[in-house]
Amino acid sequence: MAASWIRTGVALTAAGTLATLAGCMTAPASSAEATARLQPTAGNSTSGTVRFSQVGSKVQVDARVSGLKPNSEHGFHVHEKGDCSSPDAMSAGGHFNPTAEPHGPQSGPHHRGDMPSLKSDASGNASATFQIDGTLKTGAATDIVGKGVIVHAMPDDYATQPTGNAGGRLACGVISAS
């Protein structure tokens, strides 16, 4: 009889542990968050908000951008400097590239600053959610907090080095820890 109770207790403990672990695996907690408020560059009307959250070894990006040319595609990158002070946002520098990788698509080696292009709808609005390699609030070389985010005028060709030939800068924001 006592052996039966012990087996039942062990089974319940194991089931509880598995349920707890399963819950952790299906809803990873975000350990860090950051936001960039996109402001238009001179002569443009593009603006929006980009939210970043650490999910394991990746950074989840949630972008909401308006004021784009309707039904168009726009290069979208993390840049090396959190400085949007110049009217054309050139003060943000080039693409963030602490690992010295080539510019390219997310499927192969690429800059840490490379992100998928934004695609606007018929009203000139774009929404995108995806994950990139990087870190938030760690102080590591791959940390994007304090860097700039740029929306470009043209699509990224994912080939031209080192920029993707995405054209002028429509909007700029600085990634700030939340």
PDB file of C-alpha atoms in Angstrom:
ATOM      1  CA  MET A   1       0.000   0.000   0.000  1.00  0.00           C
ATOM      2  CA  ALA A   2       2.791   2.467   0.922  1.00  0.00           C
ATOM      3  CA  ALA A   3       4.629   1.617  -2.312  1.00  0.00           C
ATOM      4  CA  SER A   4       1.478   2.539  -4.251  1.00  0.00           C
ATOM      5  CA  TRP A   5       1.312   5.970  -2.562  1.00  0.00           C
ATOM      6  CA  ILE A   6       4.993   6.593  -3.270  1.00  0.00           C
ATOM      7  CA  ARG A   7       4.568   5.688  -6.967  1.00  0.00           C
ATOM      8  CA  THR A   8       1.558   8.012  -7.196  1.00  0.00           C
ATOM      9  CA  GLY A   9       3.482  10.861  -5.529  1.00  0.00           C
ATOM     10  CA  VAL A  10       6.458  10.403  -7.849  1.00  0.00           C
ATOM     11  CA  ALA A  11       4.168  10.338 -10.886  1.00  0.00           C
ATOM     12  CA  LEU A  12       2.375  13.518  -9.795  1.00  0.00           C
ATOM     13  CA  THR A  13       5.672  15.291  -9.106  1.00  0.00           C
ATOM     14  CA  ALA A  14       7.006  14.283 -12.536  1.00  0.00           C
ATOM     15  CA  ALA A  15       3.781  15.395 -14.252  1.00  0.00           C
ATOM     16  CA  GLY A  16       3.902  18.751 -12.477  1.00  0.00           C
ATOM     17  CA  THR A  17       7.529  19.295 -13.434  1.00  0.00           C
ATOM     18  CA  LEU A  18       6.815  18.448 -17.091  1.00  0.00           C
ATOM     19  CA  ALA A  19       3.822  20.809 -17.154  1.00  0.00           C
ATOM     20  CA  THR A  20       5.954  23.619 -15.729  1.00  0.00           C
ATOM     21  CA  LEU A  21       8.707  22.995 -18.275  1.00  0.00           C
ATOM     22  CA  ALA A  22       6.209  22.835 -21.136  1.00  0.00           C
ATOM     23  CA  GLY A  23       4.773  26.192 -20.074  1.00  0.00           C
ATOM     24  CA  CYS A  24       8.231  27.735 -20.137  1.00  0.00           C
ATOM     25  CA  MET A  25       8.938  26.350 -23.594  1.00  0.00           C
ATOM     26  CA  THR A  26       5.728  27.656 -25.186  1.00  0.00           C
ATOM     27  CA  ALA A  27       5.913  31.190 -23.806  1.00  0.00           C
ATOM     28  CA  PRO A  28       9.519  32.342 -23.514  1.00  0.00           C
ATOM     29  CA  ALA A  29       9.895  35.302 -21.220  1.00  0.00           C
ATOM     30  CA  SER A  30      11.449  38.456 -22.565  1.00  0.00           C
ATOM     31  CA  SER A  31      14.383  39.520 -20.430  1.00  0.00           C
ATOM     32  CA  ALA A  32      14.972  42.902 -22.061  1.00  0.00           C
ATOM     33  CA  GLU A  33      13.002  45.407 -24.113  1.00  0.00           C
ATOM     34  CA  ALA A  34      13.789  48.527 -26.139  1.00  0.00           C
ATOM     35  CA  THR A  35      11.962  50.986 -28.400  1.00  0.00           C
ATOM     36  CA  ALA A  36      12.841  53.302 -31.273  1.00  0.00           C
ATOM     37  CA  ARG A  37      10.524  56.166 -32.217  1.00  0.00           C
ATOM     38  CA  LEU A  38      11.000  56.859 -35.914  1.00  0.00           C
ATOM     39  CA  GLN A  39      10.989  60.521 -36.924  1.00  0.00           C
ATOM     40  CA  PRO A  40      10.938  61.729 -40.545  1.00  0.00           C
ATOM     41  CA  THR A  41      14.079  63.076 -42.157  1.00  0.00           C
ATOM     42  CA  ALA A  42      13.965  66.471 -43.933  1.00  0.00           C
ATOM     43  CA  GLY A  43      11.255  66.565 -46.603  1.00  0.00           C
ATOM     44  CA  ASN A  44       9.706  63.234 -45.639  1.00  0.00           C
ATOM     45  CA  SER A  45       6.654  62.173 -43.628  1.00  0.00           C
ATOM     46  CA  THR A  46       7.601  58.635 -42.594  1.00  0.00           C
ATOM     47  CA  SER A  47       7.263  57.910 -38.875  1.00  0.00           C
ATOM     48  CA  GLY A  48       6.492  55.036 -36.546  1.00  0.00           C
ATOM     49  CA  THR A  49       7.536  52.875 -33.646  1.00  0.00           C
ATOM     50  CA  VAL A  50       9.818  49.847 -33.543  1.00  0.00           C
ATOM     51  CA  ARG A  51       9.766  47.640 -30.438  1.00  0.00           C
ATOM     52  CA  PHE A  52      12.504  45.151 -29.626  1.00  0.00           C
ATOM     53  CA  SER A  53      12.428  42.308 -27.093  1.00  0.00           C
ATOM     54  CA  GLN A  54      15.008  39.656 -26.249  1.00  0.00           C
ATOM     55  CA  VAL A  55      13.629  36.152 -26.851  1.00  0.00           C
ATOM     56  CA  GLY A  56      16.320  33.598 -26.114  1.00  0.00           C
ATOM     57  CA  SER A  57      19.293  34.250 -28.384  1.00  0.00           C
ATOM     58  CA  LYS A  58      17.221  36.359 -30.815  1.00  0.00           C
ATOM     59  CA  VAL A  59      15.709  39.827 -30.770  1.00  0.00           C
ATOM     60  CA  GLN A  60      12.027  40.049 -31.707  1.00  0.00           C
ATOM     61  CA  VAL A  61      11.273  43.157 -33.798  1.00  0.00           C
ATOM     62  CA  ASP A  62       7.756  44.614 -34.038  1.00  0.00           C
ATOM     63  CA  ALA A  63       7.602  47.580 -36.454  1.00  0.00           C
ATOM     64  CA  ARG A  64       4.665  49.888 -37.194  1.00  0.00           C
ATOM     65  CA  VAL A  65       5.488  52.546 -39.800  1.00  0.00           C
ATOM     66  CA  SER A  66       3.331  55.085 -41.657  1.00  0.00           C
ATOM     67  CA  GLY A  67       3.904  57.758 -44.308  1.00  0.00           C
ATOM     68  CA  LEU A  68       5.481  55.397 -46.839  1.00  0.00           C
ATOM     69  CA  LYS A  69       4.804  55.340 -50.569  1.00  0.00           C
ATOM     70  CA  PRO A  70       1.726  53.081 -51.004  1.00  0.00           C
ATOM     71  CA  ASN A  71       2.318  49.482 -52.086  1.00  0.00           C
ATOM     72  CA  SER A  72       6.092  49.799 -51.931  1.00  0.00           C
ATOM     73  CA  GLU A  73       9.081  48.105 -50.317  1.00  0.00           C
ATOM     74  CA  HIS A  74      11.659  49.859 -48.148  1.00  0.00           C
ATOM     75  CA  GLY A  75      15.053  48.800 -46.822  1.00  0.00           C
ATOM     76  CA  PHE A  76      15.084  48.638 -43.020  1.00  0.00           C
ATOM     77  CA  HIS A  77      18.291  48.456 -40.984  1.00  0.00           C
ATOM     78  CA  VAL A  78      19.924  48.928 -37.610  1.00  0.00           C
ATOM     79  CA  HIS A  79      22.703  51.508 -38.046  1.00  0.00           C
ATOM     80  CA  GLU A  80      25.917  51.861 -36.060  1.00  0.00           C
ATOM     81  CA  LYS A  81      25.173  55.161 -34.317  1.00  0.00           C
ATOM     82  CA  GLY A  82      22.200  56.289 -32.270  1.00  0.00           C
ATOM     83  CA  ASP A  83      22.378  59.744 -33.803  1.00  0.00           C
ATOM     84  CA  CYS A  84      19.523  61.123 -35.909  1.00  0.00           C
ATOM     85  CA  SER A  85      20.648  64.757 -35.617  1.00  0.00           C
ATOM     86  CA  SER A  86      21.464  65.461 -39.264  1.00  0.00           C
ATOM     87  CA  PRO A  87      18.507  66.361 -41.546  1.00  0.00           C
ATOM     88  CA  ASP A  88      19.235  63.350 -43.790  1.00  0.00           C
ATOM     89  CA  ALA A  89      20.044  60.964 -40.875  1.00  0.00           C
ATOM     90  CA  MET A  90      23.537  60.313 -42.249  1.00  0.00           C
ATOM     91  CA  SER A  91      24.674  60.959 -38.658  1.00  0.00           C
ATOM     92  CA  ALA A  92      23.467  57.410 -37.884  1.00  0.00           C
ATOM     93  CA  GLY A  93      26.441  56.037 -39.846  1.00  0.00           C
ATOM     94  CA  GLY A  94      26.473  52.788 -41.779  1.00  0.00           C
ATOM     95  CA  HIS A  95      24.852  49.465 -41.020  1.00  0.00           C
ATOM     96  CA  PHE A  96      25.554  47.972 -37.600  1.00  0.00           C
ATOM     97  CA  ASN A  97      28.125  45.253 -38.304  1.00  0.00           C
ATOM     98  CA  PRO A  98      30.116  44.226 -35.203  1.00  0.00           C
ATOM     99  CA  THR A  99      30.857  40.756 -36.589  1.00  0.00           C
ATOM    100  CA  ALA A 100      32.251  41.996 -39.946  1.00  0.00           C
ATOM    101  CA  GLU A 101      29.767  40.036 -42.082  1.00  0.00           C
ATOM    102  CA  PRO A 102      28.696  40.909 -45.638  1.00  0.00           C
ATOM    103  CA  HIS A 103      25.354  42.596 -46.314  1.00  0.00           C
ATOM    104  CA  GLY A 104      22.755  40.036 -47.295  1.00  0.00           C
ATOM    105  CA  PRO A 105      19.504  38.213 -46.643  1.00  0.00           C
ATOM    106  CA  GLN A 106      18.553  36.786 -43.257  1.00  0.00           C
ATOM    107  CA  SER A 107      19.078  33.219 -44.547  1.00  0.00           C
ATOM    108  CA  GLY A 108      22.874  33.452 -44.757  1.00  0.00           C
ATOM    109  CA  PRO A 109      25.778  35.369 -43.243  1.00  0.00           C
ATOM    110  CA  HIS A 110      24.778  39.018 -42.883  1.00  0.00           C
ATOM    111  CA  HIS A 111      25.317  42.233 -40.922  1.00  0.00           C
ATOM    112  CA  ARG A 112      23.701  42.310 -37.483  1.00  0.00           C
ATOM    113  CA  GLY A 113      21.924  45.416 -38.743  1.00  0.00           C
ATOM    114  CA  ASP A 114      20.246  43.684 -41.706  1.00  0.00           C
ATOM    115  CA  MET A 115      16.503  43.281 -41.313  1.00  0.00           C
ATOM    116  CA  PRO A 116      13.776  42.261 -43.762  1.00  0.00           C
ATOM    117  CA  SER A 117      12.439  45.092 -45.909  1.00  0.00           C
ATOM    118  CA  LEU A 118       9.192  46.786 -44.919  1.00  0.00           C
ATOM    119  CA  LYS A 119       6.262  46.396 -47.329  1.00  0.00           C
ATOM    120  CA  SER A 120       3.633  49.110 -47.253  1.00  0.00           C
ATOM    121  CA  ASP A 121      -0.060  48.646 -47.957  1.00  0.00           C
ATOM    122  CA  ALA A 122      -2.301  50.790 -50.183  1.00  0.00           C
ATOM    123  CA  SER A 123      -2.416  53.460 -47.449  1.00  0.00           C
ATOM    124  CA  GLY A 124       1.379  53.665 -47.044  1.00  0.00           C
ATOM    125  CA  ASN A 125       1.440  51.788 -43.728  1.00  0.00           C
ATOM    126  CA  ALA A 126       3.730  48.869 -42.923  1.00  0.00           C
ATOM    127  CA  SER A 127       3.587  46.368 -40.068  1.00  0.00           C
ATOM    128  CA  ALA A 128       6.192  43.684 -39.599  1.00  0.00           C
ATOM    129  CA  THR A 129       7.165  41.210 -36.896  1.00  0.00           C
ATOM    130  CA  PHE A 130      10.293  39.070 -37.194  1.00  0.00           C
ATOM    131  CA  GLN A 131      13.416  38.023 -35.311  1.00  0.00           C
ATOM    132  CA  ILE A 132      17.037  39.032 -35.834  1.00  0.00           C
ATOM    133  CA  ASP A 133      20.379  37.981 -34.368  1.00  0.00           C
ATOM    134  CA  GLY A 134      21.509  40.300 -31.601  1.00  0.00           C
ATOM    135  CA  THR A 135      21.163  41.269 -27.974  1.00  0.00           C
ATOM    136  CA  LEU A 136      19.558  43.982 -25.860  1.00  0.00           C
ATOM    137  CA  LYS A 137      20.999  45.631 -22.756  1.00  0.00           C
ATOM    138  CA  THR A 138      23.941  43.248 -22.421  1.00  0.00           C
ATOM    139  CA  GLY A 139      26.861  45.530 -23.213  1.00  0.00           C
ATOM    140  CA  ALA A 140      28.067  42.889 -25.700  1.00  0.00           C
ATOM    141  CA  ALA A 141      29.385  43.851 -29.136  1.00  0.00           C
ATOM    142  CA  THR A 142      26.070  42.641 -30.607  1.00  0.00           C
ATOM    143  CA  ASP A 143      23.943  44.880 -28.322  1.00  0.00           C
ATOM    144  CA  ILE A 144      21.659  47.104 -30.436  1.00  0.00           C
ATOM    145  CA  VAL A 145      20.546  49.432 -27.613  1.00  0.00           C
ATOM    146  CA  GLY A 146      21.877  52.903 -28.391  1.00  0.00           C
ATOM    147  CA  LYS A 147      22.062  52.224 -32.144  1.00  0.00           C
ATOM    148  CA  GLY A 148      19.952  53.830 -34.877  1.00  0.00           C
ATOM    149  CA  VAL A 149      17.108  52.385 -36.943  1.00  0.00           C
ATOM    150  CA  ILE A 150      16.631  53.633 -40.505  1.00  0.00           C
ATOM    151  CA  VAL A 151      13.775  53.237 -43.007  1.00  0.00           C
ATOM    152  CA  HIS A 152      15.140  53.674 -46.534  1.00  0.00           C
ATOM    153  CA  ALA A 153      13.466  55.046 -49.666  1.00  0.00           C
ATOM    154  CA  MET A 154      13.966  51.962 -51.850  1.00  0.00           C
ATOM    155  CA  PRO A 155      13.915  48.169 -51.465  1.00  0.00           C
ATOM    156  CA  ASP A 156      17.009  46.395 -50.188  1.00  0.00           C
ATOM    157  CA  ASP A 157      18.551  44.253 -52.946  1.00  0.00           C
ATOM    158  CA  TYR A 158      20.327  42.079 -50.287  1.00  0.00           C
ATOM    159  CA  ALA A 159      23.393  41.925 -52.539  1.00  0.00           C
ATOM    160  CA  THR A 160      25.088  45.315 -53.019  1.00  0.00           C
ATOM    161  CA  GLN A 161      27.908  45.723 -50.496  1.00  0.00           C
ATOM    162  CA  PRO A 162      27.800  47.095 -47.909  1.00  0.00           C
ATOM    163  CA  THR A 163      24.371  48.784 -48.053  1.00  0.00           C
ATOM    164  CA  GLY A 164      21.885  46.822 -50.157  1.00  0.00           C
ATOM    165  CA  ASN A 165      21.420  49.866 -52.440  1.00  0.00           C
ATOM    166  CA  ALA A 166      18.320  50.908 -50.473  1.00  0.00           C
ATOM    167  CA  GLY A 167      18.639  54.615 -51.203  1.00  0.00           C
ATOM    168  CA  GLY A 168      17.998  57.677 -49.066  1.00  0.00           C
ATOM    169  CA  ARG A 169      16.858  57.691 -45.463  1.00  0.00           C
ATOM    170  CA  LEU A 170      13.163  58.439 -44.879  1.00  0.00           C
ATOM    171  CA  ALA A 171      13.072  58.075 -41.099  1.00  0.00           C
ATOM    172  CA  CYS A 172      15.454  57.581 -38.187  1.00  0.00           C
ATOM    173  CA  GLY A 173      15.061  56.483 -34.584  1.00  0.00           C
ATOM    174  CA  VAL A 174      17.380  55.702 -31.672  1.00  0.00           C
ATOM    175  CA  ILE A 175      16.970  52.328 -29.915  1.00  0.00           C
ATOM    176  CA  SER A 176      16.430  53.093 -26.215  1.00  0.00           C
ATOM    177  CA  ALA A 177      16.077  50.595 -23.383  1.00  0.00           C
ATOM    178  CA  SER A 178      12.555  50.346 -21.975  1.00  0.00           C
TER     179      SER A 178
END
